[in-house]
Structure formats: C-alpha cells, structure tokens
Coordinates of N, CA and C in Angstrom, one line a residue:
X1 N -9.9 -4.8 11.4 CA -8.5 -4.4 11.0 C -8.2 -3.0 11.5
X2 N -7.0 -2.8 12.1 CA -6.6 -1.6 12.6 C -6.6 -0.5 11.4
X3 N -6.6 1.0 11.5 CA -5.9 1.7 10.0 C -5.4 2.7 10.4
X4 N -4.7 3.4 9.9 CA -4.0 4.0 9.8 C -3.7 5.3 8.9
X5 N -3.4 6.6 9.7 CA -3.5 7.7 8.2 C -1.7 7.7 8.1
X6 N -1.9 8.4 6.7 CA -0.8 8.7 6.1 C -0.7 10.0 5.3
X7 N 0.3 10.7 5.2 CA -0.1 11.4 3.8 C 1.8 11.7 2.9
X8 N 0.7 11.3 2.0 CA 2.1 11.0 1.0 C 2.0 12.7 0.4
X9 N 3.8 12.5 0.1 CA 4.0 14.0 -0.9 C 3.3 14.0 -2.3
X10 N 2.7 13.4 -3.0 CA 2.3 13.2 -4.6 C 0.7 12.9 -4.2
X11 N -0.2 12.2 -4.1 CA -1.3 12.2 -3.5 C -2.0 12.5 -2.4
X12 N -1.3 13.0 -1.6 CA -1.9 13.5 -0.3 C -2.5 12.3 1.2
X13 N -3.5 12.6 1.2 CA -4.1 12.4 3.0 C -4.6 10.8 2.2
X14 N -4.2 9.7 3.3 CA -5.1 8.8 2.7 C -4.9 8.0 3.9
X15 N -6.0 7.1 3.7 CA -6.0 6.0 5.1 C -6.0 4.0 4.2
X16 N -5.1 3.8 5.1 CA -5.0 2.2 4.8 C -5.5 1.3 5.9
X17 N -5.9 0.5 5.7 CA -6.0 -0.5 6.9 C -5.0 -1.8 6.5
X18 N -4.2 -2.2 7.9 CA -3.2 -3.4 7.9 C -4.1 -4.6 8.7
X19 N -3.3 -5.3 8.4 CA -3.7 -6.6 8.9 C -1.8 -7.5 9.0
X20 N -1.6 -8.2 10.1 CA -0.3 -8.8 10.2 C -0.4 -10.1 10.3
X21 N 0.3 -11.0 9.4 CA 0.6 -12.4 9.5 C 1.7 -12.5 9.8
X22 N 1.8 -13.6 10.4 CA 2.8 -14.2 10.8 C 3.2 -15.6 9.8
X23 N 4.3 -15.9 9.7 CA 4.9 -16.9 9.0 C 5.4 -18.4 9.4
X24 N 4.1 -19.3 9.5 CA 4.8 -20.6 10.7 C 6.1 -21.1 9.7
X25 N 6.5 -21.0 9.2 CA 7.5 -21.3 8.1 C 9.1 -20.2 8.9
X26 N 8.8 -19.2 9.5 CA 9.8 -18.2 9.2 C 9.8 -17.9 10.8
X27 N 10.2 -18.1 12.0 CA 9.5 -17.5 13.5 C 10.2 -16.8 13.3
X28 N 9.4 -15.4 14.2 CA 10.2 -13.8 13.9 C 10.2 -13.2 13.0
X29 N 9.7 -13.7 11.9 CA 9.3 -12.8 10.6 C 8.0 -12.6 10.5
X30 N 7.0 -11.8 10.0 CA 6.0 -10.9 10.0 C 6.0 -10.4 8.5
X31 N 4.8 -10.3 8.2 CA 3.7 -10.0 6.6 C 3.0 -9.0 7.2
X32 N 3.4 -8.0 6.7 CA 2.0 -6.8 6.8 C 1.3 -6.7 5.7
X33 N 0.2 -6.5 5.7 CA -0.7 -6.7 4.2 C -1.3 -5.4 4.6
X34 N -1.8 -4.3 3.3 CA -2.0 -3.0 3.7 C -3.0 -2.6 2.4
X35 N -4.6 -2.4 2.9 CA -5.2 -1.9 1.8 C -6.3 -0.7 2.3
X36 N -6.9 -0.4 0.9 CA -7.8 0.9 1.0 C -9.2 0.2 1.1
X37 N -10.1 1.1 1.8 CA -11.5 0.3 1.3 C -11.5 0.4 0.1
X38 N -12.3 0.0 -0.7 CA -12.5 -0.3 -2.0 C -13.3 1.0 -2.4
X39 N -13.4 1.9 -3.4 CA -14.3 3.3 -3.7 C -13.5 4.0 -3.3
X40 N -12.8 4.3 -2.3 CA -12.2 5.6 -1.8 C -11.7 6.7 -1.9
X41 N -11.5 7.1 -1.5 CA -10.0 8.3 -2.4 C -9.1 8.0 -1.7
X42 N -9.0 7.3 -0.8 CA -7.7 6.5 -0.1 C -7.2 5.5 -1.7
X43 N -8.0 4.3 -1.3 CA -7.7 3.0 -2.4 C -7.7 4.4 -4.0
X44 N -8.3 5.2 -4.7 CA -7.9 5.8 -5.5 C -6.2 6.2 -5.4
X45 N -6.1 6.5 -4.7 CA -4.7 7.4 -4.2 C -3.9 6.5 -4.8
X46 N -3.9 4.9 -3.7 CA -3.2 3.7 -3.9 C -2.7 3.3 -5.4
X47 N -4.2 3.0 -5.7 CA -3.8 2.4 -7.3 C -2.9 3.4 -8.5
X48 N -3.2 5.0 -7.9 CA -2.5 5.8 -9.2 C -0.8 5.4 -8.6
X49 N -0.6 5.1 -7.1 CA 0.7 4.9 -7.0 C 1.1 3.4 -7.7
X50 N 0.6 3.1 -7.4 CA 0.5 1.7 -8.3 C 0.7 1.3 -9.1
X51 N 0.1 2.3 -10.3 CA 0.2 2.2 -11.6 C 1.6 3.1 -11.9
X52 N 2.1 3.8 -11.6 CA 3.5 4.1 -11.5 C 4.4 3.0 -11.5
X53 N 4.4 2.1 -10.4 CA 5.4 1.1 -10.2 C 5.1 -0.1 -11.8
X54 N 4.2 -0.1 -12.6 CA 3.8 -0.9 -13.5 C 4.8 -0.3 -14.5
X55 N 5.2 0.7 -14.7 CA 5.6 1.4 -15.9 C 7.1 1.5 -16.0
X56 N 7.4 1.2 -17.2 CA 9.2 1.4 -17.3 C 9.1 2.3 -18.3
X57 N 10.9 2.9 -18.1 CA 11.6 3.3 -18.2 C 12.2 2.7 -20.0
X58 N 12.2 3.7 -21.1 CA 12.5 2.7 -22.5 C 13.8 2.4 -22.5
X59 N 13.9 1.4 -22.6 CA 15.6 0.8 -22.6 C 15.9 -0.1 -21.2
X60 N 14.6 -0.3 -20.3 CA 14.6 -1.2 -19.1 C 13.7 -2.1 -19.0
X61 N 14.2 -3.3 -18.5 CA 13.3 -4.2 -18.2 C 12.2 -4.3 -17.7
X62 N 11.3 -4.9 -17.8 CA 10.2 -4.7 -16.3 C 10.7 -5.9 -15.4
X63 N 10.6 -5.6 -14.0 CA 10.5 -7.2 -13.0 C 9.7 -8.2 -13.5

C-alpha cells in the first residue's frame, strides 16, 4: 500500500497508508480507504481525531 505524510494543525506529522477501490456498482467512482499502522503515533494521532468526531454537542443529536 502506497502512504503518505501529512501534518495536521491539532496533532501534527503523521503518516497514513491508502489503498483505492473501485466500485463495479458505480464506474467512475472510487473508495479510498486510509489507515495508520497499528501502535503508531500516526494511527495514535488518528484515533484522538476520531474520537472528537464521536462526541456531541449538548442539545444535538448524534448521526
């Protein structure tokens, strides 16, 4: 799998690796799937962003 760095403003330097599917259902549409090795301080980075997107706001729904 190809990877890639990044660096985000809130956790910093981290690296992902993608992988692309394709959709025989959809031609011309494309799935990127994007993760950290597992242990990392990349994949660490990931999940603290992650767990942000879990959390609401009081008086709002969750998806």
């Amino acid at each position: 799998m190809p990877s890639i760095p990044r660096r985000h403003p809130v956790v910093g330097d981290l690296t992902v690796e993608y992988e692309t599917l394709a959709l025989p259902g959809d031609p011309g549409t494309t799935l990127y799937v994007y993760s950290a090795e597992p242990g990392s301080p990349s994949q660490r980075a990931v999940s603290l962003l992650a767990s942000w997107s879990l959390t609401t706001t009081p008086g709002t729904a969750a998806p």
